Every structure is written in structure tokens, then in C-alpha cells.
Coordinates of C-alpha atoms in Angstrom, one line a residue:
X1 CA 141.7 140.8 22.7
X2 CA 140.9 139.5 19.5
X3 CA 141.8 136.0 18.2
X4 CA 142.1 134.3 21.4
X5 CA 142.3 130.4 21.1
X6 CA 140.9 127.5 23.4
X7 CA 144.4 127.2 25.3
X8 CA 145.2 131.1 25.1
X9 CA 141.7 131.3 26.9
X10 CA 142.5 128.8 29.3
X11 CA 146.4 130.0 30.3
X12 CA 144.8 134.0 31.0
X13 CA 141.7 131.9 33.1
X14 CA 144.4 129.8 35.4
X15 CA 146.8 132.9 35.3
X16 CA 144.5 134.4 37.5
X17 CA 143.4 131.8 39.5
X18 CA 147.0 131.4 40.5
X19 CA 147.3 135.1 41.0
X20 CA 145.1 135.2 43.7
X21 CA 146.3 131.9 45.2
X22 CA 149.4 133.8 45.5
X23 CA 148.1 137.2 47.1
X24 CA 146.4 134.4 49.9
X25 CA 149.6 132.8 50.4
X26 CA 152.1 135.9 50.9
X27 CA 149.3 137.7 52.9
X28 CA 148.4 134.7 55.2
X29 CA 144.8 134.2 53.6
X30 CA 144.3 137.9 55.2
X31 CA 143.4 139.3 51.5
X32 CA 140.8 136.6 50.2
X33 CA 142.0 134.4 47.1
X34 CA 138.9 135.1 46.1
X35 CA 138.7 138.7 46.1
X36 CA 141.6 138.8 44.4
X37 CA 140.1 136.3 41.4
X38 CA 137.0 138.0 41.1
X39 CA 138.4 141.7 41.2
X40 CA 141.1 140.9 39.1
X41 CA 138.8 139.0 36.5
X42 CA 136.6 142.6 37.1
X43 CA 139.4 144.8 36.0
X44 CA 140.0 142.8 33.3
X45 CA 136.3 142.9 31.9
X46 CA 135.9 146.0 32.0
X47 CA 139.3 147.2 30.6
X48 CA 138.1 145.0 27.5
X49 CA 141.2 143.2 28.3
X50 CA 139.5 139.9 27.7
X51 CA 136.8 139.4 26.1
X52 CA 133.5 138.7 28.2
X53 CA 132.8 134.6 26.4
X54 CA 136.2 133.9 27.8
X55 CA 135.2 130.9 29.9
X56 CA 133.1 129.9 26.5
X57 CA 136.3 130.3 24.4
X58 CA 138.1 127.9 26.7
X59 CA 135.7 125.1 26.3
X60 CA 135.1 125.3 30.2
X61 CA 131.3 126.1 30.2
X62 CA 130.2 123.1 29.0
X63 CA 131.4 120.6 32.1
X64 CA 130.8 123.7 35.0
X65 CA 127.8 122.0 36.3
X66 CA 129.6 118.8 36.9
X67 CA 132.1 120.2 38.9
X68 CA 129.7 121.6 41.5
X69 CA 127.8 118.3 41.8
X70 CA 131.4 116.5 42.5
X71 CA 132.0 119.1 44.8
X72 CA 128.7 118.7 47.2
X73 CA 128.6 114.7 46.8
X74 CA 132.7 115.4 49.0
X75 CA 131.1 118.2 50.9
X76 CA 128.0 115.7 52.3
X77 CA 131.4 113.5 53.2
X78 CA 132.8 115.7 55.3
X79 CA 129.5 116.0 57.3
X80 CA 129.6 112.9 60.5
X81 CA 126.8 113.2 62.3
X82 CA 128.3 111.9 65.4
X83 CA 130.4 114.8 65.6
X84 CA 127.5 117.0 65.1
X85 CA 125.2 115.8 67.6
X86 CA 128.3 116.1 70.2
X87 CA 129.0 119.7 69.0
X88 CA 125.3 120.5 69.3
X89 CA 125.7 123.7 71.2
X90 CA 127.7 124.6 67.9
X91 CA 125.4 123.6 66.0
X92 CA 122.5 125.8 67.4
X93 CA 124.6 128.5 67.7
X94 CA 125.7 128.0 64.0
X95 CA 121.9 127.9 62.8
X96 CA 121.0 131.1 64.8
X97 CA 123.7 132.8 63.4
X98 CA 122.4 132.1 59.9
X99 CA 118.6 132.9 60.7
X100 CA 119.5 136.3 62.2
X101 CA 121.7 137.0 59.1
X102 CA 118.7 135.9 56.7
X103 CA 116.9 138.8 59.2
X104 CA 119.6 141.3 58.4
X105 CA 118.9 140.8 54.4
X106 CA 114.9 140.9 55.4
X107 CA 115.5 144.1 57.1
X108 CA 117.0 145.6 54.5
X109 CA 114.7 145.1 51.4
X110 CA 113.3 148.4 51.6
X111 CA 116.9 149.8 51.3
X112 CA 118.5 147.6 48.0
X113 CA 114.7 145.8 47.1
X114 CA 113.5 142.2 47.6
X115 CA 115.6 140.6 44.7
X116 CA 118.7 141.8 45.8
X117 CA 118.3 141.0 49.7
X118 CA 116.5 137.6 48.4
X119 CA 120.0 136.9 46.2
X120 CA 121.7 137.9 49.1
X121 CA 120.7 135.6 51.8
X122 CA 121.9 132.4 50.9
X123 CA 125.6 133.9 50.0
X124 CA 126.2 135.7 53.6
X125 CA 125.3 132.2 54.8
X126 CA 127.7 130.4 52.4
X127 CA 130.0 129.7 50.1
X128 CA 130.8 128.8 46.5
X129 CA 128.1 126.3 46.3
X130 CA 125.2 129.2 47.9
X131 CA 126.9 131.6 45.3
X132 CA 126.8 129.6 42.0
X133 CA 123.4 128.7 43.0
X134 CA 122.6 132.2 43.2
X135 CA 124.2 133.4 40.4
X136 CA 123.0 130.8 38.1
X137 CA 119.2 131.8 39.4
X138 CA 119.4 135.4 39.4
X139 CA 120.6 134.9 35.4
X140 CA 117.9 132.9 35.0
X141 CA 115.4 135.2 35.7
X142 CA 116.8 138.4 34.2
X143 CA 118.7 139.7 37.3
X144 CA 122.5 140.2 35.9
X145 CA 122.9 142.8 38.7
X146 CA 121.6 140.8 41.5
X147 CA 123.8 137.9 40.0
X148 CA 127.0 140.0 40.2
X149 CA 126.0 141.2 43.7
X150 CA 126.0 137.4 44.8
X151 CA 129.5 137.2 43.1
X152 CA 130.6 140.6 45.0
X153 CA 129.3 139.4 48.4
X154 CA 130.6 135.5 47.7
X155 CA 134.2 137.5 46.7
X156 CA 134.0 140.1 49.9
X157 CA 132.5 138.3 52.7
X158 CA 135.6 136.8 54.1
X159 CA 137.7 140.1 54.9
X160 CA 134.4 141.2 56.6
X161 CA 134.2 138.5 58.7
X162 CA 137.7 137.5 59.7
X163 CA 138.7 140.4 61.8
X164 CA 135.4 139.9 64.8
X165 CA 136.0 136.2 63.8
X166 CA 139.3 136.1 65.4
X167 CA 138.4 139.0 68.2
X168 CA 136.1 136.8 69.1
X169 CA 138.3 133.7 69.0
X170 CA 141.4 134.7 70.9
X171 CA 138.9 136.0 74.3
X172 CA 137.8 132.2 74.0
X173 CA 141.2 130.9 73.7
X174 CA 142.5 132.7 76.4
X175 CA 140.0 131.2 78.1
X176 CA 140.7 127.8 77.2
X177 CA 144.5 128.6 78.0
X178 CA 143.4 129.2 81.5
X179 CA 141.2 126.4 81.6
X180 CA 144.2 124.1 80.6
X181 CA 146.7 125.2 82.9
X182 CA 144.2 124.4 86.2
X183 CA 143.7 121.2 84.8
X184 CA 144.8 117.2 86.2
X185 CA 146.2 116.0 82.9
X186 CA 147.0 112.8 84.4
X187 CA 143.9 111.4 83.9
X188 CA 143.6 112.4 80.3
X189 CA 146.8 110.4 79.7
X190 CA 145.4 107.3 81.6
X191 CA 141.5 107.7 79.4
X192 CA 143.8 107.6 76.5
X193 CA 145.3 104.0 77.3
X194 CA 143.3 100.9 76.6
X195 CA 140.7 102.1 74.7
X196 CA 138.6 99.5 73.0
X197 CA 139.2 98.3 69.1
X198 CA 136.3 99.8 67.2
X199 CA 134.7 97.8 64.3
X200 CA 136.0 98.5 60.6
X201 CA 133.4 100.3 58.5
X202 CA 133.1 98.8 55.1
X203 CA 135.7 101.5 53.5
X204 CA 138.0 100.3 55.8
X205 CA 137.3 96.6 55.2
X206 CA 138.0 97.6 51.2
X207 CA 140.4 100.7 51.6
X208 CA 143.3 98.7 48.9
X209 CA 140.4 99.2 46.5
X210 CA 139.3 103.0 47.3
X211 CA 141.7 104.2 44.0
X212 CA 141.4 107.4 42.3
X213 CA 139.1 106.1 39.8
X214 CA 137.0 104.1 41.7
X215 CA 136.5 106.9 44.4
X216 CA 135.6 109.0 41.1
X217 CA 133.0 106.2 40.2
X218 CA 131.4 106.0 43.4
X219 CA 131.0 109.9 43.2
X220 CA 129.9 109.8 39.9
X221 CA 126.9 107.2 41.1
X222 CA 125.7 109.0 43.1
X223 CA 125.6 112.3 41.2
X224 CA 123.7 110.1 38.7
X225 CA 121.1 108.8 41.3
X226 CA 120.8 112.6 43.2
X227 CA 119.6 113.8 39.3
X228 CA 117.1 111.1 38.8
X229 CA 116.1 111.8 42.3
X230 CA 116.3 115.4 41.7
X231 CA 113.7 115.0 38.5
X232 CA 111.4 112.0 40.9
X233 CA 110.4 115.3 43.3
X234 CA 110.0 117.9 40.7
X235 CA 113.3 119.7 41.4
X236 CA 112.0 120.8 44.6
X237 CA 114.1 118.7 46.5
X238 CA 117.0 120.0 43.2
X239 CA 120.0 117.5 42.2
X240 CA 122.3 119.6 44.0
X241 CA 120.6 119.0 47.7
X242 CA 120.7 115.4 47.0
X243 CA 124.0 115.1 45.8
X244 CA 124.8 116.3 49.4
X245 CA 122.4 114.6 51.2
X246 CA 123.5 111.4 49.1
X247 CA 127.2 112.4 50.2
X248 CA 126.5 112.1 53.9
X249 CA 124.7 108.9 53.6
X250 CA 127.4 107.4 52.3
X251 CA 129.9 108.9 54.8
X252 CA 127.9 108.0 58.0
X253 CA 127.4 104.5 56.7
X254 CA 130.8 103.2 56.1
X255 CA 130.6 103.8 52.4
X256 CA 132.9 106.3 51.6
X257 CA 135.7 108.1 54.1
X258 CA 135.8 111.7 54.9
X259 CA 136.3 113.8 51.9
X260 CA 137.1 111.0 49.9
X261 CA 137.4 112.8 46.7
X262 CA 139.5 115.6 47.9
X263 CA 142.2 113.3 49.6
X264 CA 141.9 109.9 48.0
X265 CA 141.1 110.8 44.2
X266 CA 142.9 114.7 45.4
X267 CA 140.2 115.7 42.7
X268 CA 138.4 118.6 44.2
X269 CA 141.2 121.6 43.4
X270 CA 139.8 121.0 39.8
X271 CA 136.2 120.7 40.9
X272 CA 136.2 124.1 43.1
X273 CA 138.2 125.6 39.8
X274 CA 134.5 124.4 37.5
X275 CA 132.3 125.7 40.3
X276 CA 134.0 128.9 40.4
X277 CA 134.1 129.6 36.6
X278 CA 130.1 129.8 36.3
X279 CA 130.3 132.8 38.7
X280 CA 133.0 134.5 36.5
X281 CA 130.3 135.4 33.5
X282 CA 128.3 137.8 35.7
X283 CA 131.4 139.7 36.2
X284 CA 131.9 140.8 32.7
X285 CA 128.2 142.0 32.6
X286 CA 129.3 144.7 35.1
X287 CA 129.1 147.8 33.9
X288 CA 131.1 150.8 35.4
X289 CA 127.8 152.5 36.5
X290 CA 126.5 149.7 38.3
X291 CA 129.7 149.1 40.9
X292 CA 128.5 151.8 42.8
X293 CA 125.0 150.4 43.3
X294 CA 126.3 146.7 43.9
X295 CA 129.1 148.3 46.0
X296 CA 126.1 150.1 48.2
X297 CA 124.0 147.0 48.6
X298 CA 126.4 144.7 49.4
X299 CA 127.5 147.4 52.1
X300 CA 123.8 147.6 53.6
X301 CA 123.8 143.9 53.3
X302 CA 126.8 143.4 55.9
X303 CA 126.1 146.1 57.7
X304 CA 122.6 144.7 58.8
X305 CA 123.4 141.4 58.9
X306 CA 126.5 142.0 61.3
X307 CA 124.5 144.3 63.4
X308 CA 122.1 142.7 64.0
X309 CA 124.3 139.0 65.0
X310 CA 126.3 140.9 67.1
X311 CA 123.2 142.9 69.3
X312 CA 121.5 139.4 70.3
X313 CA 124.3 137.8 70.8
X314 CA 125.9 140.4 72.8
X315 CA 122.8 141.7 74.3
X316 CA 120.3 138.5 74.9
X317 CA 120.9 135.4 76.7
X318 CA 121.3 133.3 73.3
X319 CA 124.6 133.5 74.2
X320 CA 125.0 130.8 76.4
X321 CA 123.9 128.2 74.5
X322 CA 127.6 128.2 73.6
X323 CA 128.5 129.0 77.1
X324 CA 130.6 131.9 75.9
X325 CA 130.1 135.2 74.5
X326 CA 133.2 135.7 72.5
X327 CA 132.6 132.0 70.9
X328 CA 129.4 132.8 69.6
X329 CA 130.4 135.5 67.8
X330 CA 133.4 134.2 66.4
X331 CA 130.7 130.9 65.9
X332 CA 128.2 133.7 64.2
X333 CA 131.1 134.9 61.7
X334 CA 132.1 131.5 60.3
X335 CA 128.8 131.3 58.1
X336 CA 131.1 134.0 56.0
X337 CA 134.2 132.1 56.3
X338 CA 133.8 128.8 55.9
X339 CA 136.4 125.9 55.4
X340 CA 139.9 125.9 55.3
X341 CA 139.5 129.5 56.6
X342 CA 137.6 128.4 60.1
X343 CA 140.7 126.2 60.9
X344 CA 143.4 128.5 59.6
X345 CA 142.0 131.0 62.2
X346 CA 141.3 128.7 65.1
X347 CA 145.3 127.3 64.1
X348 CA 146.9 131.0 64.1
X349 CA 145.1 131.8 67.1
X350 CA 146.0 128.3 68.7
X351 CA 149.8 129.4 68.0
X352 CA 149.6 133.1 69.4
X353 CA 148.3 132.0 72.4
X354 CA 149.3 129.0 73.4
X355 CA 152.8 129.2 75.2
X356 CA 153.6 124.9 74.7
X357 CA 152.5 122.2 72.3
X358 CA 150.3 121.1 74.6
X359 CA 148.7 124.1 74.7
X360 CA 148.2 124.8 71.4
X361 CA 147.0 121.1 70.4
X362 CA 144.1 122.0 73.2
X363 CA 143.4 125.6 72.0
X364 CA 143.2 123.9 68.3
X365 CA 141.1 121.4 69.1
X366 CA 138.8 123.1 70.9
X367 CA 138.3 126.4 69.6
X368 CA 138.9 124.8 65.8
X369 CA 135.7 121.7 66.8
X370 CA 133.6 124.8 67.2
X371 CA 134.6 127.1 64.3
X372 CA 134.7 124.5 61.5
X373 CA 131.6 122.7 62.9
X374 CA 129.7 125.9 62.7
X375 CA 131.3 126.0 58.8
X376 CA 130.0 123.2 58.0
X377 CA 126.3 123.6 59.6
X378 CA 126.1 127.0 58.0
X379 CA 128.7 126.8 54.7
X380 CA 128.3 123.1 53.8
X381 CA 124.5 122.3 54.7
X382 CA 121.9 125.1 55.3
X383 CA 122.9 127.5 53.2
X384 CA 122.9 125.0 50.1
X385 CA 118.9 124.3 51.6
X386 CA 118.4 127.9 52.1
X387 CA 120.0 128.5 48.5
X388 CA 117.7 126.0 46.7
X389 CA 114.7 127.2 48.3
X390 CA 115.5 130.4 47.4
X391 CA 116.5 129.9 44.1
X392 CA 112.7 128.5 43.5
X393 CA 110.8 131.6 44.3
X394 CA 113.2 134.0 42.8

């Protein structure tokens, strides 16, 4: 395609996008948006249907890296760490579940080599944040391949790990189904009553001023303080862990709301569509003879890692620091999920098994509390850790 203009370039690049947001809609999220973005984008590339500086052509390159630091500074939001430290068995379940995948990747270097499993690790354990760090690393050092398996895995990962991710969950909610239905819920009603006013935090003191552009502002501060502190410690504590260690601060001090840019400013659609354009280069650098090869190492790399979760969890007493078998290896799978996918399950399966409203709200809070707290200990905070570490001796 010859000729193609800023805003032709553009309209083919959002064409997709909304492709696969359509695939995830009419298949229930059971075929991964993403898979269908990055395989159709694939097709595409190597068809010589678009030309490979697309993203260039469309003037998107140039403001990528802003969108991934908006994108952590709303993900360090959504962490409270009062509801971490009460879902603590989560959490330590959540963090196992990530070492032993890192394991799996060691394990297999002498199949697919240390770059590959090295790329690898911080991707099984993430998301889009892991995978553009990745990516933009592997590039960095000469490693197109290992940059496109990051992409592959980031793109795959999800319809590996939704099917033992919702095995696992519906043995647990049948559990909690039980567990409901024995219950007295007459004192649950009565602990509900006359429960005392807690204090404003300052958000809430100021929430007529919290506007789109001010939240925007307030994010944009403190992507501006994570680089300076970012160059202060010699980018080994990089710009993008601060901008998420930056983000919780300001959530667990009042400062900012949950997710303040995704439901106040309702700007993080457009940031997760910038993060996910820097992965979309690698693609087009694909060439037919190395799918196979990319194919075979991101097969060894799930195939170990899932292995390998699943025998101590199954087979070892690690287990019940969850309490539960069948959570903690639904808990194990949501490093490969992550959020909205985590609640979507835990949602479907409160509906297919709950037989009242009551029912379901308990199944969902429950079984949901575990999944996307485990998403966000894995997804949201130690694979972006694990990712810049990484990235550093790559």
C-alpha cells in the first residue's frame, strides 16, 4: 500500500483495533481482543497489506511513551493497600504463582536460550505494561525475534489461561455456594446497620474540583516528578516504576480516587490504545520463517510454566495458604489474565452458579476479591518490577 496518508494510516490502525474489540464482544472475551489485534495486524504485515512504518505514517510513535506513563500513574491508583493487606493470603498466593512461572521460563533456557526465556518472564507475569517494556528492550538490544515473542505471548496468554482459570474457579464457588446456604444472615444484616461515618479524604473534601483536566494535570505531575526521579537513581529505579509507585501514593493518601483517570478524566481507552501501538512494530519484523520458532518457544514457555504452577500447587502444601486448592490455581492463572478479565470470570461464574441474587453478589465478591487482587499483585505491580529489572540486564 503505497501513498498512504496520516489519517488513511490512522482509520486501517483503529479499524483493527475495533475489529478485535468486536471478536471479544460477540465471543464473550473467550477469543482475546488482543489476539485478534495482534494476529490480524500479523496477517496484514506480512501480506504487504500495510506497509510495516504504519504507526510512523500516522504520527502515533511520537506520543507512545506518554501513554504508558499515564497508564501506570491510574494503574498505582487502583492499588489500596488496605485491601491488600486484608487479602494477604491472595497476595502470597499471587506472588508464588509468579515466582514459579519465572521457574518455568528458567527451566526452559536450554530449550528456546536465555534471551528468549529472559524476555519471556516478565510477560507470562503481566500485561501490556510487562510486554511494551519487553518489547521496547529486546529492540533495544538487537532482539527483534525475542521482541515479537513478547508480543506473541502478551497476544496468547489469555486463552491459555482462562480455561484452568475458571475450572479452578467454579470448584471454589461451589464451595462458597455451600458455604452461603449454612449461613445466619441475620447478623450480616444487623453488622451492616449503624456503621460509623468515616472521615473524607482530601479527594473527597475537593471532589467538585477533580474535572477531566485537572485529574489529567495531577497525572501529568506526577509523570513529570517519576522521570526526574527516574534520572535522580540512574534509571535503576526507571520512570515507569515510579510513575506507579507515585500512583499509589497518591491513592492511599487521599490524593487521588481509585482509577481516577480511567473514570473521572475516562482517559485511559486512548492511553492503553498508545501503549499498545509500540508493540505493533515488532510484528511487521516477523518474517514467515520465524513463526514457527516463536510459535515453538512461546509453546515451551506455557507449557513449563503451567506445569510446573499446577504440580506444587496440586501436589505440595502451598496450597493452603489460600485454604483451597481450586482457588489457588485459578489465583496462579490470573498473572496471564489480568484486569477486566479476572472479574469477568469470577462475574460469569458468580452467575452460573449462584441460584439467587444473593447468591451471586456473595460468589462475586468473594471469588472476584481473590482473582482481581491476585491481578493486580502479579499484572499491575511485580511484573512491572520484574519487567524493569529485567529489562536492565538484557
Amino acid at each position: 500500500m503505497t501513498n498512504l496518508t496520516p489519517f488513511g494510516a490512522l482509520f486501517i490502525i483503529l479499524l483493527v483495533f475495533a475489529f478485535g474489540d468486536f471478536v471479544g464482544v460477540v465471543t464473550k472475551a473467550k477469543v482475546s481482543t488482543m489476539f485478534v489485534i495482534m494476529a490480524t495486524f500479523l496477517v496484514l504485515f506480512m501480506t504487504h497489506a500495510i506497509p510495516a512504518d504504519i504507526c510512523t505514517t500516522a504520527n502515533l510513535t511520537y506520543v507512545t511513551s506518554i501513554g504508558l506513563q499515564f497508564l501506570l500513574v491510574d494503574m498505582g491508583s487502583s492499588v489500596g493497600l488496605t485491601e491488600l493487606k486484608k487479602e494477604w493470603r491472595t497476595v502470597a498466593t499471587a506472588t508464588i504463582a509468579l515466582l514459579l512461572a519465572v521457574v518455568g521460563c528458567a527451566i526452559a533456557i536450554p530449550v528456546i536460550g536465555r534471551e528468549a526465556a529472559l524476555v519471556s518472564m516478565p510477560v507470562i507475569a503481566g500485561g501490556v505494561v510487562a510486554a511494551n517494556t519487553m518489547v521496547t528492550a529486546a529492540e533495544n538490544v538487537g532482539l527483534p525475534t525475542c521482541a515479537a515473542l513478547a508480543t506473541f505471548i502478551y497476544a496468547t496468554q489469555k486463552l491459555v489461561a482462562t480455561l484452568p482459570a475458571s475450572n479452578g474457579g467454579i470448584k471454589y464457588a461451589n464451595q462458597l455456594v455451600e458455604e452461603y446456604r449454612k449461613r445466619d444472615h441475620s447478623a450480616d444484616a444487623a453488622s451492616n446497620t449503624g456503621n460509623a461515618k468515616t472521615k473524607q479524604l482530601f479527594w473527597q473534601k475537593h471532589k467538585h474540583f477533580y474535572t477531566n483536566f485537572v485529574c489529567l494535570a495531577i497525572a501529568g505531575t506526577i509523570v513529570f516528578l517519576a522521570y526526574l526521579l527516574g534520572k535522580a537513581t540512574n534509571g535503576w529505579i526507571g520512570q515507569s516504576l515510579w510513575s506507579m509507585i507515585l500512583g499509589i501514593v497518591a491513592r492511599n493518601t487521599g490524593l487521588v480516587p481509585s482509577h481516577f483517570l480511567r473514570d473521572i478524566s475516562r482517559s485511559t481507552g486512548f492511553f492503553n490504545f498508545l501503549t499498545m501501538i509500540t508493540m505493533i512494530p515488532s510484528l511487521a519484523k516477523i518474517n514467515l520463517a520465524d513463526i514457527p520458532v516463536i510459535g515453538f518457544n512461546a509453546l515451551v514457555i506455557f507449557v513449563f510454566a503451567m506445569i510446573i504452577m499446577v504440580v506444587i500447587f496440586r501436589f505440595t502444601p502451598l496450597w493452603k495458604i489460600c485454604g483451597s486448592k481450586s482457588l489457588s490455581l485459578g489465583i496462579a492463572m490470573c498473572q496471564m489474565i489480568g484486569y477486566p478479565g479476572t472479574q469477568l470470570i469470577a462475574d460469569e461464574l458468580a452467575n452460573a452458579v449462584g441460584k439467587t441474587d444473593a447468591e451471586r453478589d456473595y460468589i462475586s465478591e468473594k471469588l472476584g476479591t481473590a482473582y482481581v487482587i491476585a491481578g493486580f499483585t502479579t499484572v499491575t505491580l511485580l511484573s512491572v518490577v520484574l519487567a524493569n529489572f529485567i529489562g536492565r540486564i538484557l
